Coordinates of C-alpha atoms in Angstrom, one line a residue:
M28 CA 0.0 0.0 0.0
S29 CA 1.3 3.5 -0.9
K30 CA 1.3 6.2 1.7
L31 CA 2.5 9.8 1.7
L32 CA 5.6 10.2 3.9
A33 CA 6.5 13.3 5.9
T34 CA 10.2 12.5 6.1
T35 CA 12.9 12.5 3.3
P36 CA 14.7 9.6 1.6
K37 CA 18.0 10.7 3.1
Q38 CA 16.5 10.7 6.6
D39 CA 15.2 7.2 6.1
G40 CA 18.3 5.7 4.5
F41 CA 17.1 5.5 0.9
R42 CA 19.1 6.5 -2.2
M43 CA 18.3 6.8 -5.9
P44 CA 20.0 3.8 -7.7
A45 CA 21.8 4.3 -11.0
E46 CA 20.1 3.4 -14.3
H47 CA 22.5 0.5 -14.8
E48 CA 21.3 -1.2 -11.6
P49 CA 18.6 -3.9 -12.0
H50 CA 15.1 -3.0 -13.0
S51 CA 11.8 -4.7 -12.2
E52 CA 10.0 -3.0 -15.0
V53 CA 10.0 0.1 -17.3
W54 CA 7.0 2.4 -17.6
M55 CA 5.9 4.3 -20.7
A56 CA 2.8 6.4 -21.7
W57 CA 0.9 6.3 -25.0
P58 CA 1.2 9.3 -27.3
E59 CA -2.0 10.9 -28.6
R60 CA -1.7 14.7 -28.5
T61 CA -2.3 16.0 -32.0
D62 CA -0.6 19.3 -31.2
N63 CA 2.6 17.5 -30.5
W64 CA 2.5 14.3 -32.6
R65 CA 1.8 14.4 -36.3
D66 CA -0.9 12.7 -38.2
G67 CA -3.1 11.8 -35.2
A68 CA 0.0 10.5 -33.4
K69 CA -0.1 7.3 -35.5
P70 CA 3.6 7.4 -36.6
A71 CA 4.6 8.2 -33.0
Q72 CA 2.5 5.3 -31.7
R73 CA 4.3 2.9 -34.0
A74 CA 7.6 4.2 -32.7
F75 CA 6.5 3.8 -29.1
V76 CA 5.4 0.2 -29.9
E77 CA 8.9 -0.5 -31.3
V78 CA 10.6 0.9 -28.2
A79 CA 8.3 -1.0 -25.8
T80 CA 8.8 -4.2 -27.8
Q81 CA 12.6 -3.8 -27.6
I82 CA 12.7 -3.0 -23.9
R83 CA 10.5 -6.0 -23.3
V84 CA 13.3 -8.3 -24.5
T85 CA 15.0 -7.9 -21.1
T86 CA 12.5 -6.0 -18.9
P87 CA 8.7 -6.1 -18.3
V88 CA 7.0 -3.0 -19.7
T89 CA 3.9 -1.1 -18.4
M90 CA 2.1 1.3 -20.9
L91 CA -0.2 3.9 -19.5
V92 CA -3.0 4.9 -21.9
S93 CA -6.2 7.0 -21.9
A94 CA -9.7 5.5 -21.9
D95 CA -10.2 6.8 -25.5
Q96 CA -7.0 5.1 -26.7
Y97 CA -7.1 1.9 -24.6
D98 CA -8.5 -0.4 -27.3
N99 CA -6.1 1.0 -29.9
A100 CA -3.1 0.6 -27.7
V101 CA -4.0 -2.9 -26.7
S102 CA -4.4 -4.0 -30.3
R103 CA -1.1 -2.5 -31.4
L104 CA 1.1 -3.6 -28.5
P105 CA 2.4 -7.2 -28.0
D106 CA 0.5 -9.3 -25.5
N107 CA 3.4 -9.4 -23.1
I108 CA 3.2 -5.6 -22.4
R109 CA 0.9 -4.6 -19.6
V110 CA -1.5 -1.8 -20.6
L111 CA -3.2 0.3 -17.8
E112 CA -5.8 2.9 -18.2
V113 CA -4.3 6.0 -16.5
S114 CA -4.9 9.6 -17.7
T115 CA -2.0 11.7 -18.8
D116 CA -1.6 15.0 -20.6
D117 CA 1.2 13.8 -22.8
S118 CA 3.6 10.8 -22.9
W119 CA 7.0 11.9 -21.4
M120 CA 7.2 9.2 -18.7
R121 CA 10.7 10.1 -17.6
D122 CA 9.5 13.6 -16.6
I123 CA 6.1 12.8 -15.1
G124 CA 6.9 9.4 -13.5
A125 CA 8.2 8.8 -10.0
S126 CA 12.0 8.7 -9.4
Y127 CA 12.4 5.6 -7.2
V128 CA 14.7 5.3 -4.3
V129 CA 15.9 2.1 -2.5
N130 CA 17.6 1.0 0.7
D131 CA 19.9 -1.9 1.6
K132 CA 17.1 -3.8 3.2
G133 CA 15.3 -4.5 -0.1
E134 CA 12.8 -1.7 0.3
R135 CA 11.7 0.8 -2.4
R136 CA 9.9 4.1 -2.3
G137 CA 9.0 6.8 -4.9
V138 CA 9.9 10.5 -5.1
D139 CA 7.0 12.5 -6.5
W140 CA 8.2 15.8 -8.0
E141 CA 6.0 18.8 -8.8
F142 CA 5.5 19.0 -12.6
N143 CA 4.5 22.1 -14.6
A144 CA 5.0 21.1 -18.2
W145 CA 8.6 22.3 -18.5
G146 CA 8.0 25.9 -17.4
G147 CA 4.5 26.6 -16.2
F148 CA 3.0 29.9 -17.3
V149 CA 6.5 31.3 -18.0
D150 CA 7.4 29.1 -20.9
G151 CA 5.6 25.7 -20.4
L152 CA 4.6 23.7 -23.4
Y153 CA 1.0 23.2 -22.5
W154 CA -1.8 23.8 -20.0
P155 CA -3.4 22.1 -18.1
W156 CA -0.8 19.7 -16.8
K157 CA -2.7 18.4 -13.8
R158 CA -3.0 14.8 -15.0
D159 CA 0.7 14.6 -15.7
D160 CA 1.4 15.9 -12.2
Q161 CA -0.7 13.1 -10.8
V162 CA 1.1 10.3 -12.6
A163 CA 3.9 9.8 -10.0
Q164 CA 1.4 9.3 -7.2
K165 CA -0.7 6.9 -9.3
M166 CA 2.5 5.0 -10.3
C167 CA 3.5 4.5 -6.6
E168 CA 0.0 3.4 -5.8
I169 CA 0.2 0.8 -8.6
T170 CA 3.7 -0.4 -7.6
G171 CA 2.6 -0.4 -4.0
D172 CA 5.4 1.8 -2.8
S173 CA 5.1 4.7 -0.3
R174 CA 6.1 8.1 -1.7
Y175 CA 7.7 11.4 -0.8
R176 CA 6.2 14.6 -2.4
A177 CA 9.2 16.7 -3.1
P178 CA 8.8 20.5 -2.6
I179 CA 10.2 21.5 -5.9
V180 CA 9.3 21.5 -9.6
L181 CA 11.6 19.0 -11.3
E182 CA 11.5 16.6 -14.3
G183 CA 13.2 13.2 -14.2
G184 CA 15.0 14.0 -17.4
S185 CA 16.8 16.9 -15.8
I186 CA 18.8 14.6 -13.5
H187 CA 21.2 11.6 -13.8
V188 CA 22.8 9.8 -10.8
D189 CA 25.6 7.3 -10.6
G190 CA 24.2 5.4 -7.6
E191 CA 27.3 6.3 -5.6
G192 CA 26.5 9.8 -4.4
T193 CA 27.0 11.9 -7.6
L194 CA 24.2 13.7 -9.4
Y195 CA 24.5 15.4 -12.9
T196 CA 22.3 18.2 -13.9
T197 CA 22.3 21.5 -15.8
E198 CA 22.1 25.0 -14.4
E199 CA 20.2 26.0 -17.6
C200 CA 17.2 23.8 -16.5
L201 CA 17.2 23.6 -12.7
L202 CA 18.0 27.3 -12.2
H203 CA 15.6 28.5 -14.9
A204 CA 13.1 31.2 -13.9
S205 CA 10.2 28.8 -14.9
R206 CA 11.0 26.1 -12.4
N207 CA 11.8 27.3 -8.8
P208 CA 12.5 31.0 -9.1
D209 CA 12.3 31.6 -5.3
L210 CA 15.0 29.1 -4.4
T211 CA 18.7 29.6 -4.6
K212 CA 21.1 27.1 -6.0
E213 CA 22.2 26.2 -2.5
V214 CA 18.6 25.5 -1.3
L215 CA 17.9 23.4 -4.4
S216 CA 21.1 21.5 -3.8
D217 CA 20.0 20.7 -0.3
I218 CA 16.5 19.5 -1.4
L219 CA 18.1 17.3 -4.1
S220 CA 20.5 15.9 -1.5
E221 CA 17.6 15.1 0.9
H222 CA 15.4 13.5 -1.8
L223 CA 18.0 11.5 -3.7
N224 CA 20.6 11.0 -1.0
I225 CA 23.5 12.3 -3.1
E226 CA 26.7 13.9 -1.8
K227 CA 27.8 16.0 -4.8
I228 CA 26.2 17.7 -7.8
I229 CA 28.0 18.2 -11.1
W230 CA 26.3 21.3 -12.6
L231 CA 26.8 21.5 -16.4
P232 CA 26.2 25.1 -17.5
H233 CA 23.9 24.2 -20.5
G234 CA 22.0 21.3 -22.1
L235 CA 21.7 20.5 -25.8
Y236 CA 21.1 23.5 -28.2
N237 CA 17.5 24.4 -28.8
D238 CA 16.2 21.8 -26.3
E239 CA 12.7 23.0 -25.4
T240 CA 13.0 21.4 -21.9
N241 CA 15.4 24.2 -21.0
G242 CA 18.4 21.9 -21.3
H243 CA 17.7 18.5 -19.7
V244 CA 20.9 16.7 -18.8
D245 CA 19.6 13.4 -20.3
N246 CA 19.7 14.9 -23.8
I247 CA 23.4 15.8 -23.6
L248 CA 24.9 13.3 -21.2
H249 CA 24.4 9.8 -19.9
V250 CA 26.1 8.0 -17.0
V251 CA 27.9 4.9 -18.2
K252 CA 29.0 3.9 -14.7
P253 CA 30.4 5.7 -11.6
G254 CA 33.1 8.0 -12.8
E255 CA 32.3 7.6 -16.5
V256 CA 29.9 9.4 -18.8
V257 CA 29.1 9.9 -22.5
L258 CA 28.7 13.4 -23.9
T259 CA 27.2 14.7 -27.1
W260 CA 30.0 16.1 -29.2
C261 CA 30.1 18.5 -32.1
D262 CA 33.1 19.3 -34.3
D263 CA 31.6 22.0 -36.4
E264 CA 32.9 25.3 -35.1
N265 CA 30.0 27.2 -36.7
D266 CA 27.4 25.1 -34.9
P267 CA 26.0 26.5 -31.6
Q268 CA 26.5 23.0 -30.1
Y269 CA 30.2 23.2 -30.6
A270 CA 30.8 25.7 -27.7
I271 CA 28.2 24.0 -25.5
S272 CA 29.8 20.6 -25.8
R273 CA 33.3 22.0 -25.0
E274 CA 32.0 23.9 -22.1
A275 CA 30.4 20.7 -20.7
Y276 CA 33.6 18.7 -21.3
D277 CA 35.7 21.3 -19.5
C278 CA 33.2 21.3 -16.6
L279 CA 33.3 17.5 -16.3
T280 CA 37.1 17.0 -16.6
R281 CA 37.9 19.7 -14.1
Q282 CA 36.0 18.1 -11.3
T283 CA 35.9 14.8 -9.4
D284 CA 32.8 12.9 -8.5
A285 CA 31.4 12.2 -5.0
K286 CA 34.0 9.5 -4.4
G287 CA 36.9 11.6 -5.6
R288 CA 37.3 10.0 -9.0
K289 CA 38.3 12.0 -12.1
I290 CA 35.4 11.8 -14.5
V291 CA 36.1 10.0 -17.8
V292 CA 34.2 11.5 -20.7
H293 CA 33.4 9.6 -23.9
K294 CA 32.3 11.6 -26.9
L295 CA 29.2 10.6 -28.9
P296 CA 28.8 12.3 -32.3
M297 CA 25.9 14.7 -32.6
P298 CA 23.4 13.6 -35.3
G299 CA 22.6 16.0 -38.0
P300 CA 22.0 18.8 -37.3
L301 CA 18.4 17.7 -38.0
F302 CA 15.4 19.9 -38.8
M303 CA 11.6 19.4 -39.0
E304 CA 10.5 18.8 -42.6
E305 CA 7.5 20.5 -44.2
D306 CA 5.4 17.4 -44.4
E307 CA 6.2 16.6 -40.8
A308 CA 5.1 20.0 -39.6
S309 CA 1.9 20.1 -41.7
G310 CA 0.5 17.1 -39.8
I311 CA 0.6 18.7 -36.4
D312 CA -2.2 20.8 -34.9
I313 CA -1.2 24.4 -34.2
A314 CA -1.0 25.3 -30.5
A315 CA 0.6 27.8 -28.3
G316 CA 3.8 26.8 -26.4
M317 CA 5.3 24.2 -28.7
E318 CA 7.4 25.1 -31.7
R319 CA 6.4 22.6 -34.4
E320 CA 7.2 24.4 -37.6
A321 CA 9.1 23.4 -40.8
G322 CA 12.8 24.3 -40.4
E323 CA 12.8 24.1 -36.6
R324 CA 16.0 22.6 -35.4
L325 CA 15.4 19.3 -33.5
A326 CA 17.3 18.6 -30.3
A327 CA 18.7 15.3 -31.5
S328 CA 21.2 13.3 -29.3
Y329 CA 22.4 9.8 -29.1
A330 CA 22.9 10.2 -25.4
N331 CA 19.2 9.9 -25.0
Y332 CA 19.2 6.1 -24.6
L333 CA 17.9 3.8 -22.0
I334 CA 19.9 1.3 -19.9
T335 CA 17.8 -1.6 -18.7
N336 CA 18.8 -5.1 -17.5
H337 CA 21.9 -5.6 -19.6
Q338 CA 20.4 -4.0 -22.6
I339 CA 20.9 -0.5 -24.2
V340 CA 18.0 0.8 -26.3
F341 CA 19.3 3.7 -28.3
P342 CA 17.8 6.0 -31.0
L343 CA 18.7 5.6 -34.6
L344 CA 18.8 9.2 -35.9
D345 CA 21.4 9.7 -38.7
E346 CA 22.6 6.9 -41.0
R347 CA 26.1 8.6 -41.1
Y348 CA 26.6 7.9 -37.4
D349 CA 24.1 5.2 -36.2
M350 CA 26.5 2.2 -36.6
D351 CA 29.5 4.1 -35.1
V352 CA 27.4 4.9 -32.1
K353 CA 26.2 1.3 -31.8
H354 CA 29.8 0.1 -31.8
K355 CA 30.9 2.7 -29.3
L356 CA 28.1 1.7 -26.9
E357 CA 29.0 -2.0 -27.4
T358 CA 32.5 -1.1 -26.3
L359 CA 31.4 0.9 -23.3
Y360 CA 28.8 -1.7 -22.2
P361 CA 30.5 -5.2 -22.7
N362 CA 28.0 -8.1 -22.1
Y363 CA 25.1 -5.8 -22.9
K364 CA 22.7 -6.1 -25.9
V365 CA 22.8 -2.8 -27.8
N366 CA 19.7 -2.3 -29.9
G367 CA 18.8 0.7 -32.0
V368 CA 15.2 1.8 -32.8
N369 CA 14.2 4.3 -35.5
A370 CA 13.4 7.3 -33.3
R371 CA 12.8 10.3 -35.5
E372 CA 9.1 10.3 -34.8
I373 CA 9.9 10.5 -31.0
L374 CA 12.4 13.3 -31.7
L375 CA 9.7 15.3 -33.6
G376 CA 7.7 15.4 -30.4
G377 CA 10.6 17.0 -28.5
G378 CA 12.6 14.1 -26.9
N379 CA 13.7 10.6 -27.3
I380 CA 13.9 7.0 -25.9
H381 CA 15.2 8.0 -22.4
C382 CA 12.5 10.7 -22.2
I383 CA 9.6 8.3 -22.9
S384 CA 10.7 5.6 -20.4
Q385 CA 11.0 5.5 -16.6
Q386 CA 12.5 2.5 -14.8
V387 CA 11.4 1.0 -11.6
P388 CA 14.4 -0.5 -9.7
A389 CA 14.3 -4.1 -8.7
V390 CA 14.5 -4.8 -4.9

């Protein structure tokens, strides 16, 4: 039974495990917003089915879906994927789902962050967002885990942890005026420490260029293992990402992690640059908040992959680099299956494979 706790994970001896630690399942949410997904969301739904099917090779998958789309989702998804009728406003499970914490006694709890659609009334992508903000609570009730309601606005894609006391994030996102404008960096750091039980925060200055999430860390960096990360890299001096990537590299290599290790940085090539095509934009309903126009630069990154139970599910985005990235990931993750999924349709909605998935750690 899930209950709301008045303490914090740190007080109770719980920590957020790294993504490379074992998972009991991965959660996703079915896409259907016609102002974000083109052509009635049908191409996106096919992509979500492919991602869910691939994850299911090693890990059980739960898909959340609205009442209106329930029959459609059930008919399109494999029988071995659990489908639950749960209302959402969109389908970015990483950002709306609970961030789970565990202890060394085999217990698990959820952290329920406040969600405001990446910016609230300052620069959020849609309103209302109430159903999205309820997902983490419902998730904990379904998994049967008690939860902590954290006192800050935060999306799961804006943080990465190594499971050994280090958290990676970006100043661009967490210190943005649309998240927690009344809190200082120090107060935010204390809240993160209490709710994730981390000892050190590595603050990258910026996330990926033109990322409408205000620079989520999961779209520029991924933690391979403690003391080791991958970083989106750009070699074109005329591209805005060039300076951002070097700034991040310098930030990472000049610091140590919570255990005093120098951080090893592996460079992943940046796909593209990729842009929204005319036919892609024409299939999307016009709405305030989201830039969905032909020529809009897409925030494409190979770092936006999922690690789950000795498998890497990564986005195929650019034929020039897809296989190089696959080989690189195979080298970084020996004894892991590395599987690519065509992910442009997910990218068109503003994120990628990591953004649409949220793991529940095994205990």
